[in-house]
Coordinates of C-alpha atoms and ligand atoms in Angstrom, one line a residue:
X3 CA 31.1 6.0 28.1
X4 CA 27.5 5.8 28.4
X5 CA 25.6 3.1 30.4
X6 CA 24.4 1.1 27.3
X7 CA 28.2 0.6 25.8
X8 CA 29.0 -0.6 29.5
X9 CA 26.3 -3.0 29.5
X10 CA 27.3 -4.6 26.3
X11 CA 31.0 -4.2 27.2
X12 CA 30.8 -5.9 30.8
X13 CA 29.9 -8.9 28.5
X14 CA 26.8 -11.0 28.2
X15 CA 28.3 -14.4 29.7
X16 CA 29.0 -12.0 33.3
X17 CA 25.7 -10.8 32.8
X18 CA 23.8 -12.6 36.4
X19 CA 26.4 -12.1 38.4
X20 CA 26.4 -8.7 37.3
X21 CA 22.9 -8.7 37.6
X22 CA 23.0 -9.7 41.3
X23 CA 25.7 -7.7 42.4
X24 CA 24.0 -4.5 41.4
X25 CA 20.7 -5.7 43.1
X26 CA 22.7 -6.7 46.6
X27 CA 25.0 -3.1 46.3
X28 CA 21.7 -1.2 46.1
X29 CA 20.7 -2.7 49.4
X30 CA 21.8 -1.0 52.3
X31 CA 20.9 2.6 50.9
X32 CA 17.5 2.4 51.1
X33 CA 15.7 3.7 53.5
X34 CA 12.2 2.2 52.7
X35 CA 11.3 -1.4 53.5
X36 CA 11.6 -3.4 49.9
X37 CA 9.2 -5.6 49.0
X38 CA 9.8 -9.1 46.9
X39 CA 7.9 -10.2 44.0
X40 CA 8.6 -13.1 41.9
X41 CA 8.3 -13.7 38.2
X42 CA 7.0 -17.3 38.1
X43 CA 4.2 -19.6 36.3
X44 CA 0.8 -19.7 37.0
X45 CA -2.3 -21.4 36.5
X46 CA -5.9 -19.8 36.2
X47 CA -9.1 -20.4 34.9
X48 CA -9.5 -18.2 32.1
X49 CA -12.3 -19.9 30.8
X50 CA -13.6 -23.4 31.5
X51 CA -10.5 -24.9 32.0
X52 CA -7.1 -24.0 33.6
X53 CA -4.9 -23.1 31.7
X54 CA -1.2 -23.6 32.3
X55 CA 2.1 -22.2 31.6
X56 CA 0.8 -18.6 32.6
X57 CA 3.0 -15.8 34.0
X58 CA 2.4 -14.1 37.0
X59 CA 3.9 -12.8 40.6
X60 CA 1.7 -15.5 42.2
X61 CA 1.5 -19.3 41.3
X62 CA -2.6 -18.8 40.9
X63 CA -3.4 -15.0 40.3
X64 CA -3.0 -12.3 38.0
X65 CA -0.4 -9.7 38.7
X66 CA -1.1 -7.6 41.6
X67 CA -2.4 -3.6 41.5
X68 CA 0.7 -1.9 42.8
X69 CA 0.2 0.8 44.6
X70 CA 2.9 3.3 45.5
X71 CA 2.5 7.2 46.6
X72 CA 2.9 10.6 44.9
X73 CA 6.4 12.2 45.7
X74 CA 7.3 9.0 48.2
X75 CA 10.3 6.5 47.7
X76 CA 9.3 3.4 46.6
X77 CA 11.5 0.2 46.2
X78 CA 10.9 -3.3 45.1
X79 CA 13.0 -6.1 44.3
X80 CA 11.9 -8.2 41.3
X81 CA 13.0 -11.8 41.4
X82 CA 13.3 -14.1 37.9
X83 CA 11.3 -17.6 38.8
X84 CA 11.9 -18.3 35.4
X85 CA 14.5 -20.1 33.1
X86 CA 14.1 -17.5 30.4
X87 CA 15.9 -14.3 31.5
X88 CA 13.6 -10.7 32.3
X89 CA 13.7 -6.8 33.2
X90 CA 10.6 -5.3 34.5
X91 CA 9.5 -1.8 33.3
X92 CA 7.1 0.7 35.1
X93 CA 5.0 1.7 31.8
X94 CA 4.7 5.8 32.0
X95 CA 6.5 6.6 35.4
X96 CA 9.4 8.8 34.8
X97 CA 12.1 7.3 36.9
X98 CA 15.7 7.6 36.7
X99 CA 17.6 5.5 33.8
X100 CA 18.7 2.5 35.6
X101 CA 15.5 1.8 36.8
X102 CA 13.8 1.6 33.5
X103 CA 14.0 -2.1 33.3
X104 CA 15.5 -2.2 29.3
X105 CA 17.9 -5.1 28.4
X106 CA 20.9 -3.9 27.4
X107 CA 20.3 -0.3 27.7
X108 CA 19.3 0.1 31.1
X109 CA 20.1 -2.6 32.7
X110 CA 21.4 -6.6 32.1
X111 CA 18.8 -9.1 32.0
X112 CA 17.7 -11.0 35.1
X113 CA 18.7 -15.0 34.8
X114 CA 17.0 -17.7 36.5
X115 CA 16.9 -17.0 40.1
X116 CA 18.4 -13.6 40.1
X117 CA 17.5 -10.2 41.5
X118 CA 16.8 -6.7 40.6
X119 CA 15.8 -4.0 42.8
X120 CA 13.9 -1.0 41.6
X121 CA 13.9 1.7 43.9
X122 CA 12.4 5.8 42.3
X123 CA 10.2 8.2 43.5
X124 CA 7.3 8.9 41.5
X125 CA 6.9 12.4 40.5
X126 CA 3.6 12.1 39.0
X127 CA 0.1 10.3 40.2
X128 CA -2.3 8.2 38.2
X129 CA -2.9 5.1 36.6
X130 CA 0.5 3.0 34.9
X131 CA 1.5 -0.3 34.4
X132 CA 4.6 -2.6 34.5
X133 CA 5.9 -5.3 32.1
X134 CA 8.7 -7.4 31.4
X135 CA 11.1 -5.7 28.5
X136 CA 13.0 -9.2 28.0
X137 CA 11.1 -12.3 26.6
X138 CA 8.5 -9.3 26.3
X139 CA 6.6 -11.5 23.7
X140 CA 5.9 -14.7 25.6
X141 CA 5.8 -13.3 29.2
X142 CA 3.3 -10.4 28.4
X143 CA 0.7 -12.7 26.0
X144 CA 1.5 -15.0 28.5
X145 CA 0.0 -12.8 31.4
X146 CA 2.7 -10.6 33.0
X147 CA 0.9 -7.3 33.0
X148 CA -0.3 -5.6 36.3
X149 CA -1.6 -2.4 37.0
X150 CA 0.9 0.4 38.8
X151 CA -1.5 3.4 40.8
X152 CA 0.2 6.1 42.2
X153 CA -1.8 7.8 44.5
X154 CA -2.1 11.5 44.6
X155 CA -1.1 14.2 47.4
X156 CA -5.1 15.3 47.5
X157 CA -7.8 13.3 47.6
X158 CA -10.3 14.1 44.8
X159 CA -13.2 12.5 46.9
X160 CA -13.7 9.3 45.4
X161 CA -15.1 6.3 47.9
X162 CA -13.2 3.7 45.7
X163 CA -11.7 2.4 42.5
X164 CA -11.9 -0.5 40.0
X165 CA -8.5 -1.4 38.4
X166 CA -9.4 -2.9 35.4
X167 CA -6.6 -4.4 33.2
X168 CA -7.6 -5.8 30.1
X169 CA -5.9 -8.2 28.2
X170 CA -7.1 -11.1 25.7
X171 CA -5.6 -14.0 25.6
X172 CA -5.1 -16.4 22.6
X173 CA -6.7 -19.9 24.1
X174 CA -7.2 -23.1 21.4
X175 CA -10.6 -24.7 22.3
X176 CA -8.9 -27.0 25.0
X177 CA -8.2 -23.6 26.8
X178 CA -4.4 -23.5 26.5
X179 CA -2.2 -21.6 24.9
X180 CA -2.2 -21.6 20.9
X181 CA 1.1 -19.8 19.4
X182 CA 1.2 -16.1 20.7
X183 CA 2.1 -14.5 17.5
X184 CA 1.8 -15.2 13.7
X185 CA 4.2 -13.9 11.0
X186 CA 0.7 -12.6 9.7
X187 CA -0.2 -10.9 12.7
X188 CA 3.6 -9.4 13.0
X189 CA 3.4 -7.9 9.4
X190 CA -0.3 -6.2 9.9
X191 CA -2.1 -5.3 13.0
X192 CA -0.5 -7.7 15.5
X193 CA -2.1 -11.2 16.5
X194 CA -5.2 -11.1 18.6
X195 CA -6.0 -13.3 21.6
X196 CA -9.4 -15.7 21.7
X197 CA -10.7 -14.8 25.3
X198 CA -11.0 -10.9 25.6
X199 CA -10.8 -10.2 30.1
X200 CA -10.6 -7.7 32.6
X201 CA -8.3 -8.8 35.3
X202 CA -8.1 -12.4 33.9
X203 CA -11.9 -12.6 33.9
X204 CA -14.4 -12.8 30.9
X205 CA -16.6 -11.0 32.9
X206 CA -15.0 -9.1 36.0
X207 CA -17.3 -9.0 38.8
X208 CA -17.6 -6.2 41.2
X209 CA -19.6 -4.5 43.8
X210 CA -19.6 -1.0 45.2
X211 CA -22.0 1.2 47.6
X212 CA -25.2 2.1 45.6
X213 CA -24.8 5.8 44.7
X214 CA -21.2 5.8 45.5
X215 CA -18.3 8.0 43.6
X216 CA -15.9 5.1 41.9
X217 CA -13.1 5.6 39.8
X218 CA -12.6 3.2 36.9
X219 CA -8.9 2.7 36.3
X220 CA -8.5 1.5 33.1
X221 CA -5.3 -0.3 31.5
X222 CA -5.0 -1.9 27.8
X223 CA -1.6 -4.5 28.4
X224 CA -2.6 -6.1 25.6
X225 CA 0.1 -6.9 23.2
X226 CA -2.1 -6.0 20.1
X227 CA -5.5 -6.0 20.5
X228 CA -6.9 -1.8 20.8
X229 CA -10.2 -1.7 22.7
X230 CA -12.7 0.1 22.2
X231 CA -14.2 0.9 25.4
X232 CA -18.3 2.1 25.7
X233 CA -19.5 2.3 30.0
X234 CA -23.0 1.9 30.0
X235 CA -25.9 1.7 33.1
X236 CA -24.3 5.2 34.5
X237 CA -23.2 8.3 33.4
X238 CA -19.9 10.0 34.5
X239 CA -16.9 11.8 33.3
X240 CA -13.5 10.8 31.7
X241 CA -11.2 12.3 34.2
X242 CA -7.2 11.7 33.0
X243 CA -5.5 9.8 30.0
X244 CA -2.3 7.9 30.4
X245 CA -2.0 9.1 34.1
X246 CA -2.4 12.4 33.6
X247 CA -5.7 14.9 34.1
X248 CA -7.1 15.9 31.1
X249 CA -6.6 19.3 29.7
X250 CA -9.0 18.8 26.9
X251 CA -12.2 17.1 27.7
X252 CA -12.6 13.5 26.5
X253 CA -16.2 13.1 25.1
X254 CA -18.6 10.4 27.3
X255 CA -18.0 7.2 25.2
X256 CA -20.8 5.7 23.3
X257 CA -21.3 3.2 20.7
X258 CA -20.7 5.2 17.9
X259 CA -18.0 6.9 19.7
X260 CA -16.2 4.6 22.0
X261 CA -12.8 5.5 23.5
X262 CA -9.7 3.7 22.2
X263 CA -7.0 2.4 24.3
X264 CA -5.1 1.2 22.7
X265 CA -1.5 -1.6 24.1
X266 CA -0.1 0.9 26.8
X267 CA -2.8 3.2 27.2
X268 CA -4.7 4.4 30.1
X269 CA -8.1 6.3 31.1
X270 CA -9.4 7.4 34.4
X271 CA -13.2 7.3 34.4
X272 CA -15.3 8.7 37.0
X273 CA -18.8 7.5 37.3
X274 CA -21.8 7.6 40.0
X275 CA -23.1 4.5 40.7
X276 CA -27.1 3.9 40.3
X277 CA -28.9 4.2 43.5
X278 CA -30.9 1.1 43.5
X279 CA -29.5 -2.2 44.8
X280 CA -28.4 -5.0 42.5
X281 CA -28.5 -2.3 39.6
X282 CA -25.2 -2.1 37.1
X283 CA -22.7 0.0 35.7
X284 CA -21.1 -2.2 32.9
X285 CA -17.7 -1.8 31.4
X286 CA -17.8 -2.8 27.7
X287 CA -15.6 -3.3 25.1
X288 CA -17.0 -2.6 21.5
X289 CA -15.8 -5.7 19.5
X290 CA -17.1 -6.4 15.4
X291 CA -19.1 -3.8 15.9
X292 CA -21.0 -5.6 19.0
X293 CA -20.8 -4.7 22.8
X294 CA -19.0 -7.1 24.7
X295 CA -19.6 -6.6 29.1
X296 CA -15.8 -6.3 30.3
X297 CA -16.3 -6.0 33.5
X298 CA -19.9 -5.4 35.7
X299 CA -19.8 -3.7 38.8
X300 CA -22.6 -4.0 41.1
X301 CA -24.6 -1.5 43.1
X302 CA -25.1 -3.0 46.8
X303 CA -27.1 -1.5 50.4
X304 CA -28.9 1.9 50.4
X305 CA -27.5 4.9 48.3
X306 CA -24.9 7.2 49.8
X307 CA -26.5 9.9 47.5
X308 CA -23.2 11.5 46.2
X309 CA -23.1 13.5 43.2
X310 CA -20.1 13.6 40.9
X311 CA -20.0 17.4 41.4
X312 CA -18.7 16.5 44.7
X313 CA -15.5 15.8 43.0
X314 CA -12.3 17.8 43.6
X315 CA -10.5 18.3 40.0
X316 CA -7.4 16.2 40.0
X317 CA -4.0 17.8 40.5
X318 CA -2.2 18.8 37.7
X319 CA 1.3 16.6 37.8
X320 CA 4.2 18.3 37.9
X321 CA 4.9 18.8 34.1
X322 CA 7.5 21.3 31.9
X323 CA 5.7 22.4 29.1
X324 CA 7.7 22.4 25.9
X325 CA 8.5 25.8 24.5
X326 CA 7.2 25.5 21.3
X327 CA 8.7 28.9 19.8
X328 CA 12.2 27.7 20.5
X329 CA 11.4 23.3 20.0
X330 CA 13.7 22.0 17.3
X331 CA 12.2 18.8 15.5
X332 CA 13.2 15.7 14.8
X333 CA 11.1 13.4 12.6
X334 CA 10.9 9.9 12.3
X335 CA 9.1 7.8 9.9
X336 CA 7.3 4.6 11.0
X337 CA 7.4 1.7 8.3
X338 CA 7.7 -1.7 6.5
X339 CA 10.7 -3.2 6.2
X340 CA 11.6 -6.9 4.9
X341 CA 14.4 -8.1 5.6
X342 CA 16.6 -11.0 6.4
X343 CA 18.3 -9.8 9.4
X344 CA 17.1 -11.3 13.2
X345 CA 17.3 -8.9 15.9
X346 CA 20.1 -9.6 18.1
X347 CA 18.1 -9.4 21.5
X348 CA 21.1 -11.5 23.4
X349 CA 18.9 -13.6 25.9
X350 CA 15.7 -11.6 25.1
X351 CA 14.3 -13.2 22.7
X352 CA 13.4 -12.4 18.7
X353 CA 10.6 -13.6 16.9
X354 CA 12.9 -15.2 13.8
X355 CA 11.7 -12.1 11.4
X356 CA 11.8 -8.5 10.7
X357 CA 8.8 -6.4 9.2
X358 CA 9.4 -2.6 10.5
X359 CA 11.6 -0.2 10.5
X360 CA 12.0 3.3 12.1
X361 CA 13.6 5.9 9.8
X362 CA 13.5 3.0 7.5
X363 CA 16.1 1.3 9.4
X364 CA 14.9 -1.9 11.1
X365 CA 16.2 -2.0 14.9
X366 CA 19.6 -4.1 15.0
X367 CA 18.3 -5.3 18.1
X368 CA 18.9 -5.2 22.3
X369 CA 22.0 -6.5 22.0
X370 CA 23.4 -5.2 19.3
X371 CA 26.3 -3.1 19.4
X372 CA 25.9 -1.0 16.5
X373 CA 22.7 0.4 17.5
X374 CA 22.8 3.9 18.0
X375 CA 20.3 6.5 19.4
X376 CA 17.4 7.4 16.8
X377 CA 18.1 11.2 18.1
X378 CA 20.5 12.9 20.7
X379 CA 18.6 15.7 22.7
X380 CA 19.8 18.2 25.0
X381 CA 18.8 18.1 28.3
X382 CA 16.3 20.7 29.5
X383 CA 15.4 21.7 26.1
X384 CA 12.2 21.4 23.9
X385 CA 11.3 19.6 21.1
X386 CA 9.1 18.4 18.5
X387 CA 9.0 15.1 17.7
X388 CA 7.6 14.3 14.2
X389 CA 5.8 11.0 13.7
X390 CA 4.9 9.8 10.7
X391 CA 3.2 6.7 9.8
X392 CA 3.9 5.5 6.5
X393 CA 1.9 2.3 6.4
X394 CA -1.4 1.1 6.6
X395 CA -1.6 -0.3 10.0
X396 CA -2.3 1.7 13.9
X397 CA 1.0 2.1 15.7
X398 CA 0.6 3.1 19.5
X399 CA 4.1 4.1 19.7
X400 CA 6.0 5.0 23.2
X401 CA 8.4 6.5 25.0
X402 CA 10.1 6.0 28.2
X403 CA 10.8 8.4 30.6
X404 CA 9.5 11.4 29.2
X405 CA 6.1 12.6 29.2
X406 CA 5.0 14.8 26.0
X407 CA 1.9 16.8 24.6
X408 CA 0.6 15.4 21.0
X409 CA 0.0 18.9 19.3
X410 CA -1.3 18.2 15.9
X411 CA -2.2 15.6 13.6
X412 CA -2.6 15.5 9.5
X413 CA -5.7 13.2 10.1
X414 CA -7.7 14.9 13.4
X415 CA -8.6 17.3 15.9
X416 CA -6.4 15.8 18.4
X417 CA -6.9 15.9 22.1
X418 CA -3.7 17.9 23.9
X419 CA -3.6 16.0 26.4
X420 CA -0.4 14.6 28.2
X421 CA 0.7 11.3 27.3
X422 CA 3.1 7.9 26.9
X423 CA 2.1 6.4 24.2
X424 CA 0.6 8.4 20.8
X425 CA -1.7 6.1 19.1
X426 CA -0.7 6.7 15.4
X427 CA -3.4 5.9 12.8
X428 CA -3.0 4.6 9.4
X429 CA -1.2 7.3 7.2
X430 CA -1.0 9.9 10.4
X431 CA 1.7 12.3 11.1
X432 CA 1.6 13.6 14.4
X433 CA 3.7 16.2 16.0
X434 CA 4.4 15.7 19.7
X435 CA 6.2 18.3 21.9
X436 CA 8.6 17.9 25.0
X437 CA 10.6 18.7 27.1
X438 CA 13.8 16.5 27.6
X439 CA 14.0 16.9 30.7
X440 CA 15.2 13.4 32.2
X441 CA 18.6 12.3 31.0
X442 CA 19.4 8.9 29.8
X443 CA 18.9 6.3 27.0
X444 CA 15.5 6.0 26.5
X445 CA 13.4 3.2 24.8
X446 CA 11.0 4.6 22.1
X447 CA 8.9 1.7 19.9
X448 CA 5.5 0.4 19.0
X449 CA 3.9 -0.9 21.7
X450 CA 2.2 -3.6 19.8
X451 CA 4.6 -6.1 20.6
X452 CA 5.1 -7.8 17.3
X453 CA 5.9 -5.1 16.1
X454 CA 8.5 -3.7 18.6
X455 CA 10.2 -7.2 18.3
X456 CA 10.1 -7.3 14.4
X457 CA 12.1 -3.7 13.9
X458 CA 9.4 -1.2 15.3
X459 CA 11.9 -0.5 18.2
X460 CA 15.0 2.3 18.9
X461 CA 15.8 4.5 21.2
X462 CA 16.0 8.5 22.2
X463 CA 19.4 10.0 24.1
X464 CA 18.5 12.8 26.1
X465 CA 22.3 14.0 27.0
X466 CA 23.4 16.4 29.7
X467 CA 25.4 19.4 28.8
Ligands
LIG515 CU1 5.3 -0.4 28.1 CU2 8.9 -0.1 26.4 O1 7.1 -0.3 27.2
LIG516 CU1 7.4 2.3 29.0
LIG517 CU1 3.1 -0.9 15.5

C-alpha cells in the first residue's frame, strides 16, 4: 500500500487527530531543538491603509526568511491558527516524502489548531521558499509566502544578503482584498494582483556598506503574475537559478532583456554596491513595458572597496546527473480542458471550475481516489521528461522533490541550468532530464495557482525496486 491510498483510507473525518498524533509521535526523535510557527491572520499596511484578513506566521508581519544549514537537521513544527485546514511545503528542497506538505498525498491536512512537524536535512544550499499546499488559493494570494535560505558549507565571500520576495497583491481602492481569482484569470494567464511588493512593501527599503559585496536573493511567490526583473545603479553577476549555481551564464538583465521569474522561481544576484554614500542599487520589475523600483537598497558610510572578483564560485550542490544515453521518456501534454467536474480537494479547497488538463485528463483532485500517478519511475534511474504546451498561455510547471536539467526546447536556446520549476512558453516543448533519485509520490503542476487548482495538477511516482 502506498502512503497516498493510506491517507485516503485512514478516512477524512479521523483526519486531525491523525494529524496530531503523527506530529506528537515525531517528537521525541529529534535531536535538534524544534521551533514553532503559526499560521494565523495578519494585518499590514500594504499601501495606505491596512489591510486585513492577511496570512502570515506573525499577527503584523510578512512571513519570516528561514534560514536553515547545508547538510544540518532542521525541524519545525507548523501550527494551523486558522479555521480553514493547511500543509506547508518547502518549494525546491528535496526532502523525504512525508515531509513534502501535499494533502492527501503526503500528508492529512492540518485542522484548526493542530500540528505538523517537519523535520529533513537539506542536501542542497540556496535560495527556496515554503507555501501552504491546502487552501493554497486564498492563503498564498492572501500572503503566506516566505523565503527558505539554506546556507552553504563555504562561504563565497559575500558581507550580506537581501531576501527579496515579491508578491502582488490584488487590493480594491479601499485597500482590502478584492476576489483573489477570476474564472477569466483561471482560463488565461492567471489573475494579477493591484499592488506589485517586495517583502510586503511597494518600495522595499534597504541599506548596505557603500562598496560592499551583497547578494540579492530573489523569490517570485506570486500566484500568477511573472516578473520581469531589470537591477539598475550597479553592475554585478547572476550567480544561481532556483537554488542552484549556474552552469550556463545568465546574461546581466536589462530592459530589453530582463530576467523572468516566473510563480516559484528563484535567482541569486550578486552585485557591488556604489561607493558613494546615499547612492542606489534599485531592484526593478519591468511592468507594461515601464520600470517599476521593487526594492532600493542604499549605499551607507565609507566604501569597503571590494570587488566582485573577490568572490569564491558557489559550490556545486550535490546533484546525479541523468544519463541521457540510457533516459527513457515520458511525455506529457499541458492543456485546456472544460469540463463540468469540481476537483475533489476534501478540505482543501477548489475554485468551483475546471480549465486544464495534463495528458488531457483534468486532475480528479487531492482527494480523489481514483487519481493515479501521471508516470511510475524507477528509482535511481534517468529520464526525460517531455513537456509540451499545447495552449497559448506560460506554464511555470513544477516538481517536488526532484531536481532536473531542462535540455532543449522547440522555441529557444535554453539555459542548462538546474532547476524546480521549467517556465513553459506558449506552444513550447521542453525536454527536461533526471534522475529519480528520491522515492515517493511526488506533486508535479502549474505553479500558477489557478491553474493547478482548475486541472493543471498530478503527480510523479518514483518507486523503489
Ligand atoms: Cu511551490 Cu507544489 O509547490
Ligand atoms: Cu514544490
Ligand atoms: Cu499554468
Amino acid at each position: 500500500m502506498n502512503r497516498r491510498d493510506f491517507l485516503l483510507g485512514s478516512g477524512l473525518v479521523a483526519a486531525g487527530a491523525l494529524g496530531g498524533a503523527a506530529a506528537a509521535g515525531l517528537s521525541s526523535a529529534l535531536a535538534v531543538t524544534p521551533e514553532r510557527l503559526t499560521i494565523q491572520k495578519a494585518r499590514f499596511r500594504l499601501r495606505d491603509q491596512l489591510t486585513n484578513g492577511m496570512v502570515s506566521l506573525s499577527a503584523d508581519s510578512p512571513p519570516p526568511v528561514i534560514r536553515m544549514a547545508q547538510g544540518e537537521p532542521f525541524a519545525i513544527d507548523i501550527a494551523n491558527g486558522l479555521a480553514d485546514y493547511t500543509t506547508m511545503h518547502w518549494h525546491g528542497i528535496r526532502v523525504p516524502n512525508a515531509m513534502d506538505g501535499v494533502p492527501y498525498l503526503t500528508q492529512i491536512p492540518m485542522a484548526e489548531g493542530e500540528a505538523y512537524r517537519y523535520a529533513f536535512t537539506p542536501e542542497d544550499a540556496g535560495t527556496y521558499w515554503y507555501h501552504p499546499h491546502c487552501m493554497t488559493m486564498d492563503q498564498m494570494a492572501l500572503g503566506l509566502t516566505g523565503i527558505l535560505v539554506v546556507e552553504g558549507r563555504d562561504d563565497p565571500g559575500f558581507d550580506s544578503d537581501v531576501p527579496l520576495n515579491l508578491r502582488d497583491f490584488r487590493l480594491g481602492k479601499d485597500d482590502q482584498f478584492k476576489e483573489l481569482y477570476t474564472a477569466r484569470g483561471a482560463a488565461r494567464g492567471g489573475t494579477l494582483g493591484t499592488v506589485i511588493t517586495a517583502n510586503w512593501h511597494q518600495e522595499d527599503r534597504h541599506e548596505r556598506r557603500s562598496g560592499s559585496l551583497v547578494r540579492l536573493r530573489l523569490a517570485a511567490t506570486d500566484t500568477a503574475r511573472i516578473y520581469k526583473i531589470v537591477v539598475t545603479g550597479t553592475d554585478g553577476r547572476i550567480i544561481a537559478f532556483d537554488g542552484h549555481p549556474l552552469e550556463e551564464a545568465l546574461a546581466w538583465p536589462t530592459e530589453d532583456a530582463p530576467l523572468l521569474l516566473s510563480p516559484g522561481q528563484r535567482a541569486d544576484i550578486a552585485v557591488r554596491m556604489p561607493d558613494t554614500e546615499g547612492e542606489e542599487l534599485i531592484v526593478q520589475a519591468l511592468v507594461q513595458g515601464r520600470l517599476r523600483p521593487l526594492a532600493r537598497v542604499r549605499a551607507t558610510g565609507a566604501s569597503l572597496g571590494r570587488d566582485l572578483a573577490e568572490l569564491k564560485p558557489l559550490a556545486p550542490n550535490p546533484l546525479a546527473r541523468p544519463d541521457l544515453a540510457a533516459a527513457e521518456t515520458h511525455e506529457f501534454v499541458f492543456g485546456w480542458s472544460p469540463s463540468d467536474t469540481i476537483a475533489n480537494n476534501g478540505f482543501c479547497g477548489t475554485l468551483g471550475y475546471t480549465f486544464w488538463s495534463i495528458n488531457r485528463e483534468a486532475w480528479p483532485g487531492d482527494a480523489a481516489p481514483e487519481a493515479g500517478p501521471l508516470a511510475t519511475l524507477e528509482l535511481g534511474k534517468s529520464y526525460v521528461l517531455r513537456l509540451r504546451n499545447e495552449s497559448p498561455n506560460a506554464h511555470p510547471i513544477h516538481l517536488h522533490g526532484l531536481t532536473f536539467l531542462p535540455i532543449r526546447s522547440n522555441k529557444r536556446a535554453l539555459p542548462k541550468n538546474w532547476t524546480d520549476t521549467a517556465l513553459l512558453l506558449k506552444n513550447e516543448t521542453m525536454d527536461i532530464a533526471l534522475v529519480a533519485d528520491n522515492p515517493g509520490d511526488w506533486a508535479f503542476h502549474c505553479h500558477v495557482i489557478e491553474h493547478q487548482k482548475t486541472g493543471l495538477a498530478g503527480f510523479i511516482r518514483v518507486r523503489e525496486g
